[in-house]
């Protein structure tokens, strides 16, 4: 059983230990935090260790995408944390294939394949409700009774909703946040109050939001799995993520019916469209495809799934999280061996991230300048070499324009670097111990795309997920994957 507060405490503590570089300036800048916690059962005890951590709120626009795989398109904390975890898994696999000690994998029956050691699992932590569908949350205390009254925070939200609705200005016309963070109204007057964690019923309406302007609208709430007729609810949090092209759109009506629920959404860039799907969509995808990605799937007997997703104190709805992360994929079937629909347990902690937007606004002092999202993204993972990676706008923090295109400007999490780490794993593997899909008989593999495509089971699972749950998921541009 996962203790949500214990997970949150562990992650916040780990964040505190990181060096200063890339961290928000207290009282002026805020950010979002996500992490992967490895759980290792030893007898009756469970050892918990943060193995990857990420911060970040930004996403770059389409025009900055690179055909060389050398830029980080999506720097939302969740994505940074997952990619750091992939670095960690590559390290552990390298240890495994070279006969060293590793804490994650053991040999599977099939040649060249590896499984998780018994008792090992992974929990995903995020300090905030993921952007996109999970963020379209009815505001509590409404006639629909969607939110239980657990703390006084609901009152804060309602006050905010009332203030806004009596302001009479439809927010539909206001601009989306450039950062694409989860939504969240805040109530600076709300006293900080510790709260027991709740596996399914919790609220803590503080936390990072894109902008105070990105807040409340009347909502309709669809049944899980798709858009539907509005139910009564007094108000709704909004997300800056826009519906993917080619499908249904948000009605954008002031009041009831601003958003449509259950849809795939892309993150906003800085005034530009992006190709990056919202974190709600990515988390839903990981619940079927696993979080290891196509490349590591070559080596794994089974995809790796998060056993739980823990969210820090912030506006949160268990029903909406379930809709966004679980229900949308529940109809996926006929998956190849090694893949299954494996939704995580959903939990919320009562502990708030000290650098959340609402905490930052509370600590803000006159003369500090406008409260804004921190521009840097920090990645830390439990690897022996270069565990820290701080970036801004998709490149190494502090990299000059002249350095762009060189190794010194690249994040260790960009596609190209992760691909090169993977290739080192392949070259460290004794040819006789290579998985079948990578053995010489598998044909010539050269580019990043070649290696991804050759991950046959993964690609078949992806087709099933697309067909059954996400037909509108934008297809990546092949030309951006041909680097090597
Ligand atoms: Zn996000």
CSV table of C-alpha atoms and ligand atoms in Angstrom, one decimal:
chain,number,residue,atom,x,y,z
A,1,UNK,CA,0.0,0.0,0.0
A,2,UNK,CA,1.3,3.4,-1.0
A,3,UNK,CA,1.3,6.2,1.6
A,4,UNK,CA,0.7,9.3,-0.5
A,5,UNK,CA,2.1,11.7,2.1
A,6,UNK,CA,5.2,9.6,2.6
A,7,UNK,CA,5.8,9.7,-1.2
A,8,UNK,CA,5.2,13.5,-1.4
A,9,UNK,CA,7.5,14.1,1.6
A,10,UNK,CA,10.2,11.9,0.1
A,11,UNK,CA,10.1,13.8,-3.2
A,12,UNK,CA,10.0,17.3,-1.7
A,13,UNK,CA,12.9,16.3,0.5
A,14,UNK,CA,14.9,15.0,-2.5
A,15,UNK,CA,14.2,18.3,-4.4
A,16,UNK,CA,15.5,20.3,-1.4
A,17,UNK,CA,18.8,18.4,-1.6
A,18,UNK,CA,19.4,19.4,-5.3
A,19,UNK,CA,21.8,22.3,-5.9
A,20,UNK,CA,20.5,25.8,-6.5
A,21,UNK,CA,20.9,25.9,-10.2
A,22,UNK,CA,17.6,26.0,-12.1
A,23,UNK,CA,15.5,26.3,-9.0
A,24,UNK,CA,12.8,28.9,-8.7
A,25,UNK,CA,13.6,32.1,-6.8
A,26,UNK,CA,11.6,31.9,-3.6
A,27,UNK,CA,8.6,34.2,-3.5
A,28,UNK,CA,8.8,35.1,-7.1
A,29,UNK,CA,9.0,32.0,-9.3
A,30,UNK,CA,7.1,28.8,-9.2
A,31,UNK,CA,7.5,25.5,-10.8
A,32,UNK,CA,6.0,22.0,-11.0
A,33,UNK,CA,7.7,18.9,-9.7
A,34,UNK,CA,7.4,15.3,-10.7
A,35,UNK,CA,9.3,12.2,-9.7
A,36,UNK,CA,9.6,8.4,-10.0
A,37,UNK,CA,9.9,6.5,-6.8
A,38,UNK,CA,11.2,3.0,-6.9
A,39,UNK,CA,9.7,0.6,-4.3
A,40,UNK,CA,11.7,-2.4,-3.4
A,41,UNK,CA,10.0,-4.9,-1.1
A,42,UNK,CA,12.4,-6.7,1.2
A,43,UNK,CA,10.6,-9.1,3.5
A,44,UNK,CA,8.0,-7.0,5.3
A,45,UNK,CA,9.8,-3.7,4.7
A,46,UNK,CA,9.5,-1.6,1.5
A,47,UNK,CA,12.4,0.5,0.6
A,48,UNK,CA,11.5,3.7,-1.3
A,49,UNK,CA,13.9,5.7,-3.3
A,50,UNK,CA,13.5,8.6,-5.7
A,51,UNK,CA,15.2,7.5,-8.9
A,52,UNK,CA,14.3,10.3,-11.1
A,53,UNK,CA,12.9,13.8,-10.7
A,54,UNK,CA,12.0,16.7,-12.9
A,55,UNK,CA,10.8,20.3,-12.7
A,56,UNK,CA,9.4,22.4,-15.5
A,57,UNK,CA,6.4,24.1,-16.9
A,58,UNK,CA,7.3,24.9,-20.5
A,59,UNK,CA,6.9,23.5,-24.0
A,60,UNK,CA,8.4,24.8,-27.1
A,61,UNK,CA,6.4,25.5,-30.3
A,62,UNK,CA,6.4,23.6,-33.5
A,63,UNK,CA,8.8,25.9,-35.3
A,64,UNK,CA,11.6,25.0,-32.8
A,65,UNK,CA,11.3,21.3,-33.4
A,66,UNK,CA,14.6,19.9,-34.6
A,67,UNK,CA,15.3,17.1,-37.1
A,68,UNK,CA,18.4,16.2,-35.2
A,69,UNK,CA,16.6,15.1,-32.0
A,70,UNK,CA,18.8,17.5,-30.1
A,71,UNK,CA,16.1,19.7,-28.5
A,72,UNK,CA,13.7,19.0,-25.6
A,73,UNK,CA,10.3,19.8,-27.0
A,74,UNK,CA,8.3,19.1,-23.9
A,75,UNK,CA,9.7,20.3,-20.5
A,76,UNK,CA,6.7,19.7,-18.3
A,77,UNK,CA,7.9,18.2,-15.0
A,78,UNK,CA,6.1,14.8,-15.7
A,79,UNK,CA,7.9,14.4,-19.0
A,80,UNK,CA,11.3,15.4,-17.6
A,81,UNK,CA,10.8,12.9,-14.7
A,82,UNK,CA,10.0,10.1,-17.1
A,83,UNK,CA,12.9,10.7,-19.3
A,84,UNK,CA,15.3,10.9,-16.4
A,85,UNK,CA,13.8,7.5,-15.3
A,86,UNK,CA,14.7,6.1,-18.8
A,87,UNK,CA,18.3,7.2,-18.2
A,88,UNK,CA,18.2,5.4,-14.9
A,89,UNK,CA,16.8,2.2,-16.5
A,90,UNK,CA,19.4,2.3,-19.2
A,91,UNK,CA,22.1,2.4,-16.5
A,92,UNK,CA,20.5,-0.5,-14.7
A,93,UNK,CA,20.2,-2.5,-17.9
A,94,UNK,CA,23.8,-1.9,-18.7
A,95,UNK,CA,24.8,-3.1,-15.3
A,96,UNK,CA,22.6,-6.2,-15.9
A,97,UNK,CA,24.0,-7.1,-19.3
A,98,UNK,CA,27.6,-6.6,-18.2
A,99,UNK,CA,27.1,-8.8,-15.2
A,100,UNK,CA,27.3,-6.1,-12.6
A,101,UNK,CA,24.9,-5.6,-9.7
A,102,UNK,CA,21.7,-3.8,-10.5
A,103,UNK,CA,18.6,-3.2,-8.3
A,104,UNK,CA,15.9,-3.4,-10.9
A,105,UNK,CA,16.2,-6.3,-13.4
A,106,UNK,CA,16.7,-10.0,-13.6
A,107,UNK,CA,17.0,-12.2,-16.6
A,108,UNK,CA,13.8,-13.3,-18.2
A,109,UNK,CA,13.2,-16.6,-19.9
A,110,UNK,CA,13.5,-15.3,-23.4
A,111,UNK,CA,17.0,-14.7,-24.6
A,112,UNK,CA,18.1,-11.1,-24.3
A,113,UNK,CA,15.1,-10.1,-22.3
A,114,UNK,CA,14.8,-8.8,-18.7
A,115,UNK,CA,12.1,-8.6,-16.1
A,116,UNK,CA,11.6,-6.6,-13.0
A,117,UNK,CA,13.0,-8.2,-9.9
A,118,UNK,CA,10.3,-9.6,-7.6
A,119,UNK,CA,9.1,-6.9,-5.2
A,120,UNK,CA,10.2,-4.0,-7.4
A,121,UNK,CA,7.7,-1.4,-8.6
A,122,UNK,CA,7.5,2.2,-9.5
A,123,UNK,CA,5.3,5.0,-8.3
A,124,UNK,CA,4.8,8.3,-10.1
A,125,UNK,CA,4.6,11.5,-8.1
A,126,UNK,CA,3.5,14.8,-9.4
A,127,UNK,CA,3.0,17.9,-7.3
A,128,UNK,CA,0.0,19.0,-9.3
A,129,UNK,CA,-2.9,17.6,-11.3
A,130,UNK,CA,-1.6,16.8,-14.8
A,131,UNK,CA,-2.5,19.4,-17.5
A,132,UNK,CA,-5.1,18.5,-20.1
A,133,UNK,CA,-8.2,16.4,-19.4
A,134,UNK,CA,-7.4,15.7,-15.7
A,135,UNK,CA,-7.4,19.4,-15.0
A,136,UNK,CA,-11.0,20.1,-16.1
A,137,UNK,CA,-12.2,19.7,-12.6
A,138,UNK,CA,-15.6,20.8,-11.3
A,139,UNK,CA,-15.3,23.2,-8.5
A,140,UNK,CA,-16.5,21.8,-5.2
A,141,UNK,CA,-19.6,22.5,-3.2
A,142,UNK,CA,-21.8,22.4,-6.2
A,143,UNK,CA,-25.3,20.9,-6.4
A,144,UNK,CA,-23.9,17.9,-8.2
A,145,UNK,CA,-22.0,16.9,-5.1
A,146,UNK,CA,-19.0,16.0,-7.2
A,147,UNK,CA,-16.5,17.0,-4.5
A,148,UNK,CA,-16.6,15.9,-0.9
A,149,UNK,CA,-16.1,18.6,1.6
A,150,UNK,CA,-12.9,17.5,3.2
A,151,UNK,CA,-11.2,20.8,3.9
A,152,UNK,CA,-12.1,24.4,4.0
A,153,UNK,CA,-10.4,24.8,0.7
A,154,UNK,CA,-13.6,24.3,-1.2
A,155,UNK,CA,-14.9,27.4,0.4
A,156,UNK,CA,-11.9,29.3,-0.9
A,157,UNK,CA,-12.5,28.0,-4.4
A,158,UNK,CA,-16.1,28.8,-4.2
A,159,UNK,CA,-15.4,32.3,-3.1
A,160,UNK,CA,-13.1,32.7,-6.0
A,161,UNK,CA,-15.7,31.3,-8.3
A,162,UNK,CA,-18.2,33.8,-7.0
A,163,UNK,CA,-15.9,36.7,-7.4
A,164,UNK,CA,-15.2,35.7,-10.9
A,165,UNK,CA,-18.6,35.0,-12.0
A,166,UNK,CA,-19.9,38.2,-10.5
A,167,UNK,CA,-17.2,40.0,-12.4
A,168,UNK,CA,-19.2,39.2,-15.4
A,169,UNK,CA,-16.3,38.9,-17.8
A,170,UNK,CA,-16.3,35.7,-19.8
A,171,UNK,CA,-12.8,34.4,-19.6
A,172,UNK,CA,-13.2,32.6,-22.9
A,173,UNK,CA,-11.6,35.6,-24.5
A,174,UNK,CA,-8.6,35.5,-22.3
A,175,UNK,CA,-5.4,34.0,-23.6
A,176,UNK,CA,-4.2,30.6,-22.8
A,177,UNK,CA,-1.1,30.3,-20.6
A,178,UNK,CA,2.1,29.8,-22.5
A,179,UNK,CA,3.2,27.3,-20.0
A,180,UNK,CA,0.5,24.7,-20.2
A,181,UNK,CA,0.6,23.9,-16.5
A,182,UNK,CA,-2.3,22.3,-14.8
A,183,UNK,CA,-5.1,24.6,-13.9
A,184,UNK,CA,-5.8,25.7,-10.5
A,185,UNK,CA,-7.3,28.6,-8.7
A,186,UNK,CA,-5.7,29.6,-5.6
A,187,UNK,CA,-6.9,31.3,-2.5
A,188,UNK,CA,-4.2,33.2,-0.8
A,189,UNK,CA,-6.3,33.7,2.3
A,190,UNK,CA,-6.7,30.0,2.9
A,191,UNK,CA,-4.7,29.0,6.0
A,192,UNK,CA,-2.2,26.2,5.4
A,193,UNK,CA,-3.5,23.2,7.1
A,194,UNK,CA,-2.1,19.7,7.1
A,195,UNK,CA,-4.7,17.2,6.1
A,196,UNK,CA,-4.7,13.4,6.1
A,197,UNK,CA,-4.1,11.8,2.8
A,198,UNK,CA,-7.1,10.3,1.0
A,199,UNK,CA,-6.9,7.6,-1.6
A,200,UNK,CA,-9.9,8.7,-3.4
A,201,UNK,CA,-11.4,11.7,-1.7
A,202,UNK,CA,-9.3,14.7,-1.3
A,203,UNK,CA,-9.0,18.3,-2.2
A,204,UNK,CA,-6.5,21.0,-1.6
A,205,UNK,CA,-7.2,23.8,-3.9
A,206,UNK,CA,-3.9,25.5,-3.8
A,207,UNK,CA,-1.2,24.9,-6.3
A,208,UNK,CA,0.4,25.9,-9.5
A,209,UNK,CA,-1.9,27.3,-12.1
A,210,UNK,CA,-1.0,28.9,-15.4
A,211,UNK,CA,-2.3,32.3,-14.5
A,212,UNK,CA,-4.9,33.7,-12.2
A,213,UNK,CA,-6.8,34.5,-15.3
A,214,UNK,CA,-6.9,30.9,-16.3
A,215,UNK,CA,-9.4,29.8,-13.8
A,216,UNK,CA,-13.0,29.3,-13.5
A,217,UNK,CA,-15.8,28.6,-15.8
A,218,UNK,CA,-19.0,26.9,-15.5
A,219,UNK,CA,-18.6,23.4,-16.5
A,220,UNK,CA,-20.3,20.5,-18.0
A,221,UNK,CA,-19.1,17.1,-17.0
A,222,UNK,CA,-19.2,14.2,-19.3
A,223,UNK,CA,-19.4,10.6,-18.3
A,224,UNK,CA,-16.1,8.9,-18.3
A,225,UNK,CA,-14.7,8.2,-21.7
A,226,UNK,CA,-16.1,11.0,-23.7
A,227,UNK,CA,-18.0,14.2,-24.1
A,228,UNK,CA,-21.6,14.2,-23.1
A,229,UNK,CA,-24.5,16.3,-21.9
A,230,UNK,CA,-23.6,18.8,-19.2
A,231,UNK,CA,-24.4,17.9,-15.6
A,232,UNK,CA,-24.9,20.6,-13.1
A,233,UNK,CA,-21.8,21.9,-11.5
A,234,UNK,CA,-21.2,25.4,-10.3
A,235,UNK,CA,-17.9,26.0,-11.9
A,236,UNK,CA,-14.8,24.4,-13.4
A,237,UNK,CA,-11.1,24.7,-13.6
A,238,UNK,CA,-9.7,25.2,-17.0
A,239,UNK,CA,-6.7,23.9,-18.8
A,240,UNK,CA,-4.6,25.8,-21.3
A,241,UNK,CA,-4.2,22.7,-23.4
A,242,UNK,CA,-6.1,22.8,-26.7
A,243,UNK,CA,-8.0,19.9,-28.3
A,244,UNK,CA,-6.0,18.1,-31.0
A,245,UNK,CA,-6.8,19.1,-34.5
A,246,UNK,CA,-9.3,17.1,-36.5
A,247,UNK,CA,-11.8,16.2,-33.8
A,248,UNK,CA,-14.2,17.8,-31.4
A,249,UNK,CA,-13.5,21.2,-30.1
A,250,UNK,CA,-14.2,23.1,-26.9
A,251,UNK,CA,-17.5,24.9,-27.1
A,252,UNK,CA,-15.8,27.9,-25.4
A,253,UNK,CA,-19.0,29.1,-24.1
A,254,UNK,CA,-18.8,31.3,-21.1
A,255,UNK,CA,-20.4,29.5,-18.2
A,256,UNK,CA,-21.5,25.9,-18.7
A,257,UNK,CA,-19.8,24.3,-21.6
A,258,UNK,CA,-16.4,25.9,-21.9
A,259,UNK,CA,-14.6,22.7,-22.2
A,260,UNK,CA,-15.5,19.3,-23.6
A,261,UNK,CA,-14.1,16.5,-21.5
A,262,UNK,CA,-12.3,13.2,-22.4
A,263,UNK,CA,-10.5,14.7,-25.4
A,264,UNK,CA,-6.8,14.5,-26.4
A,265,UNK,CA,-5.2,17.9,-26.0
A,266,UNK,CA,-1.9,19.5,-27.0
A,267,UNK,CA,0.1,21.7,-24.8
A,268,UNK,CA,0.3,25.4,-25.5
A,269,UNK,CA,3.7,26.8,-26.5
A,270,UNK,CA,4.6,30.4,-26.3
A,271,UNK,CA,1.8,31.6,-28.5
A,272,UNK,CA,2.5,28.7,-30.9
A,273,UNK,CA,0.9,25.4,-31.3
A,274,UNK,CA,3.0,22.4,-30.2
A,275,UNK,CA,2.9,18.7,-31.0
A,276,UNK,CA,3.3,17.7,-27.4
A,277,UNK,CA,0.3,16.0,-26.0
A,278,UNK,CA,-0.9,17.0,-22.5
A,279,UNK,CA,0.4,15.2,-19.5
A,280,UNK,CA,-3.0,13.7,-18.9
A,281,UNK,CA,-2.8,12.0,-22.3
A,282,UNK,CA,0.8,10.9,-21.8
A,283,UNK,CA,0.0,9.4,-18.4
A,284,UNK,CA,-3.0,7.6,-19.9
A,285,UNK,CA,-0.7,6.3,-22.7
A,286,UNK,CA,1.8,5.0,-20.1
A,287,UNK,CA,-1.0,3.0,-18.5
A,288,UNK,CA,-1.1,0.8,-21.6
A,289,UNK,CA,2.3,1.2,-23.3
A,290,UNK,CA,4.3,1.4,-20.1
A,291,UNK,CA,6.7,4.2,-19.4
A,292,UNK,CA,9.9,2.6,-20.8
A,293,UNK,CA,9.4,3.7,-24.4
A,294,UNK,CA,10.0,1.9,-27.6
A,295,UNK,CA,13.7,1.5,-27.4
A,296,UNK,CA,13.9,-0.2,-24.0
A,297,UNK,CA,11.0,-2.4,-24.9
A,298,UNK,CA,13.5,-4.4,-27.0
A,299,UNK,CA,15.1,-5.5,-23.8
A,300,UNK,CA,12.1,-6.0,-21.6
A,301,UNK,CA,9.9,-9.0,-21.2
A,302,UNK,CA,7.0,-6.8,-20.1
A,303,UNK,CA,6.3,-3.1,-20.3
A,304,UNK,CA,6.9,-1.2,-17.1
A,305,UNK,CA,3.8,0.4,-15.5
A,306,UNK,CA,3.4,2.8,-12.6
A,307,UNK,CA,1.6,1.0,-9.8
A,308,UNK,CA,0.3,4.3,-8.5
A,309,UNK,CA,0.2,8.0,-9.4
A,310,UNK,CA,0.3,10.3,-6.4
A,311,UNK,CA,-0.6,14.0,-6.8
A,312,UNK,CA,0.4,16.7,-4.3
A,313,UNK,CA,-2.0,19.0,-2.6
A,314,UNK,CA,-3.8,21.1,-5.3
A,315,UNK,CA,-7.2,21.1,-6.9
A,316,UNK,CA,-7.9,17.5,-7.7
A,317,UNK,CA,-10.8,15.3,-8.4
A,318,UNK,CA,-10.5,11.5,-8.2
A,319,UNK,CA,-13.4,11.1,-10.7
A,320,UNK,CA,-11.8,13.4,-13.2
A,321,UNK,CA,-8.4,11.8,-12.8
A,322,UNK,CA,-10.0,8.4,-13.3
A,323,UNK,CA,-11.7,9.6,-16.5
A,324,UNK,CA,-8.5,11.1,-17.9
A,325,UNK,CA,-6.0,8.4,-17.0
A,326,UNK,CA,-8.0,5.2,-16.8
A,327,UNK,CA,-11.4,5.2,-18.4
A,328,UNK,CA,-10.3,6.5,-21.7
A,329,UNK,CA,-8.1,3.4,-22.3
A,330,UNK,CA,-10.2,0.8,-20.6
A,331,UNK,CA,-11.6,-0.5,-23.9
A,332,UNK,CA,-8.2,-1.3,-25.3
A,333,UNK,CA,-7.8,-5.0,-26.1
A,334,UNK,CA,-5.8,-7.5,-28.2
A,335,UNK,CA,-2.5,-6.2,-27.0
A,336,UNK,CA,0.6,-8.2,-27.8
A,337,UNK,CA,2.4,-10.3,-25.1
A,338,UNK,CA,4.1,-8.1,-22.6
A,339,UNK,CA,1.5,-5.3,-22.7
A,340,UNK,CA,-1.8,-4.9,-20.9
A,341,UNK,CA,-4.1,-2.2,-19.7
A,342,UNK,CA,-2.6,-1.5,-16.3
A,343,UNK,CA,-4.0,1.7,-14.9
A,344,UNK,CA,-2.3,3.0,-11.8
A,345,UNK,CA,-3.9,3.5,-8.4
A,346,UNK,CA,-4.7,7.2,-8.0
A,347,UNK,CA,-3.9,8.9,-4.8
A,348,UNK,CA,-3.6,12.4,-3.5
A,349,UNK,CA,-1.3,13.7,-0.7
A,350,UNK,CA,-2.3,16.6,1.5
A,351,UNK,CA,1.2,18.0,1.3
A,352,UNK,CA,1.8,20.9,-1.0
A,353,UNK,CA,5.0,21.6,-3.0
A,354,UNK,CA,6.7,24.6,-1.4
A,355,UNK,CA,7.4,26.1,-4.8
A,356,UNK,CA,3.9,25.8,-6.2
A,357,UNK,CA,2.3,28.8,-7.7
A,358,UNK,CA,0.0,29.4,-4.7
A,359,UNK,CA,2.7,29.0,-2.2
A,360,UNK,CA,4.9,31.4,-4.2
A,361,UNK,CA,2.1,34.0,-4.3
A,362,UNK,CA,1.7,33.7,-0.6
A,363,UNK,CA,5.3,34.3,0.0
A,364,UNK,CA,5.7,37.0,-2.5
A,365,UNK,CA,6.9,40.4,-1.1
A,366,UNK,CA,6.5,43.8,-2.6
A,367,UNK,CA,9.4,44.7,-4.8
A,368,UNK,CA,10.2,41.2,-5.9
A,369,UNK,CA,8.8,41.6,-9.3
A,370,UNK,CA,5.9,39.8,-10.9
A,371,UNK,CA,5.2,36.2,-9.9
A,372,UNK,CA,6.0,34.0,-12.8
A,373,UNK,CA,6.8,30.4,-13.8
A,374,UNK,CA,10.5,29.4,-13.5
A,375,UNK,CA,12.0,29.2,-17.0
A,376,UNK,CA,14.4,26.4,-16.2
A,377,UNK,CA,13.7,22.7,-16.1
A,378,UNK,CA,15.8,20.5,-13.8
A,379,UNK,CA,16.3,16.8,-14.3
A,380,UNK,CA,18.0,14.7,-11.7
A,381,UNK,CA,18.2,10.9,-11.8
A,382,UNK,CA,20.1,8.2,-9.9
A,383,UNK,CA,22.9,7.6,-12.4
A,384,UNK,CA,26.6,7.6,-11.7
A,385,UNK,CA,27.5,10.0,-14.5
A,386,UNK,CA,26.1,13.4,-14.8
A,387,UNK,CA,22.9,12.9,-12.8
A,388,UNK,CA,21.9,16.6,-13.1
A,389,UNK,CA,20.7,18.2,-16.3
A,390,UNK,CA,19.3,21.8,-16.2
A,391,UNK,CA,17.8,23.2,-19.3
A,392,UNK,CA,15.9,26.2,-20.6
A,393,UNK,CA,13.9,26.5,-23.8
A,394,UNK,CA,14.9,22.9,-24.7
A,395,UNK,CA,18.7,23.3,-24.4
A,396,UNK,CA,21.3,23.3,-21.7
A,397,UNK,CA,20.7,26.1,-19.3
A,398,UNK,CA,23.1,28.9,-20.2
A,399,UNK,CA,24.0,27.5,-23.6
A,400,UNK,CA,24.8,30.3,-26.1
A,401,UNK,CA,23.0,30.5,-29.5
A,402,UNK,CA,26.4,29.7,-31.0
A,403,UNK,CA,26.6,26.4,-29.1
A,404,UNK,CA,23.2,25.2,-30.4
A,405,UNK,CA,23.9,22.2,-32.6
A,406,UNK,CA,26.8,21.1,-30.6
A,407,UNK,CA,27.0,18.5,-27.8
A,408,UNK,CA,27.6,21.2,-25.2
A,409,UNK,CA,24.1,22.6,-25.7
A,410,UNK,CA,22.3,19.3,-25.7
A,411,UNK,CA,20.2,18.1,-22.8
A,412,UNK,CA,21.0,14.6,-21.7
A,413,UNK,CA,17.3,13.9,-22.0
A,414,UNK,CA,16.9,14.9,-25.6
A,415,UNK,CA,16.0,12.1,-28.1
A,416,UNK,CA,19.5,12.0,-29.6
A,417,UNK,CA,21.2,11.6,-26.2
A,418,UNK,CA,18.8,9.0,-25.0
A,419,UNK,CA,19.3,7.2,-28.3
A,420,UNK,CA,23.1,7.3,-27.9
A,421,UNK,CA,22.8,5.9,-24.4
A,422,UNK,CA,20.7,3.2,-25.7
A,423,UNK,CA,23.2,2.4,-28.4
A,424,UNK,CA,25.9,2.1,-25.8
A,425,UNK,CA,23.7,-0.4,-24.0
A,426,UNK,CA,23.4,-2.3,-27.2
A,427,UNK,CA,27.1,-2.3,-27.9
A,428,UNK,CA,27.8,-3.4,-24.3
A,429,UNK,CA,25.6,-6.4,-24.8
A,430,UNK,CA,27.3,-9.5,-25.8
A,431,UNK,CA,26.1,-10.2,-29.4
A,432,UNK,CA,24.9,-13.7,-28.3
A,433,UNK,CA,22.8,-12.1,-25.5
A,434,UNK,CA,21.1,-9.5,-27.7
A,435,UNK,CA,17.3,-9.6,-27.8
A,436,UNK,CA,16.0,-11.1,-31.0
A,437,UNK,CA,14.7,-7.8,-32.3
A,438,UNK,CA,18.2,-6.4,-32.2
A,439,UNK,CA,20.2,-9.4,-33.4
A,440,UNK,CA,22.0,-9.3,-36.7
A,441,UNK,CA,19.1,-11.2,-38.4
A,442,UNK,CA,16.7,-8.4,-37.6
A,443,UNK,CA,18.1,-6.4,-40.5
A,444,UNK,CA,20.1,-3.2,-40.6
A,445,UNK,CA,19.2,-0.7,-38.0
A,446,UNK,CA,20.7,2.7,-38.3
A,447,UNK,CA,18.4,5.7,-37.4
A,448,UNK,CA,16.4,6.4,-34.3
A,449,UNK,CA,13.3,5.6,-36.2
A,450,UNK,CA,14.8,2.2,-37.4
A,451,UNK,CA,15.3,1.2,-33.7
A,452,UNK,CA,11.8,2.4,-32.7
A,453,UNK,CA,10.1,0.6,-35.6
A,454,UNK,CA,12.0,-2.6,-34.9
A,455,UNK,CA,10.4,-2.7,-31.5
A,456,UNK,CA,7.6,-4.8,-33.0
A,457,UNK,CA,5.5,-5.6,-30.0
A,458,UNK,CA,5.6,-2.0,-28.9
A,459,UNK,CA,4.5,-0.8,-32.3
A,460,UNK,CA,1.7,-3.3,-32.3
A,461,UNK,CA,0.5,-2.2,-28.9
A,462,UNK,CA,0.6,1.4,-30.0
A,463,UNK,CA,-1.6,0.6,-33.0
A,464,UNK,CA,-4.1,-1.0,-30.7
A,465,UNK,CA,-4.1,1.9,-28.4
A,466,UNK,CA,-4.5,4.3,-31.3
A,467,UNK,CA,-7.3,2.3,-32.8
A,468,UNK,CA,-9.3,1.7,-29.6
A,469,UNK,CA,-8.8,4.8,-27.6
A,470,UNK,CA,-6.9,7.6,-29.3
A,471,UNK,CA,-7.5,7.7,-33.1
A,472,UNK,CA,-6.7,11.4,-33.2
A,473,UNK,CA,-3.4,11.2,-31.5
A,474,UNK,CA,-1.2,13.3,-33.8
A,475,UNK,CA,1.3,11.1,-35.8
A,476,UNK,CA,4.8,12.3,-35.3
A,477,UNK,CA,6.7,13.7,-38.2
A,478,UNK,CA,8.9,10.9,-39.5
A,479,UNK,CA,11.4,13.4,-40.8
A,480,UNK,CA,12.1,14.4,-37.3
A,481,UNK,CA,13.1,10.9,-36.3
A,482,UNK,CA,15.7,10.0,-38.9
A,483,UNK,CA,18.8,11.1,-37.0
A,484,UNK,CA,21.5,8.7,-35.8
B,1,LIG,ZN1,1.8,19.1,-18.3
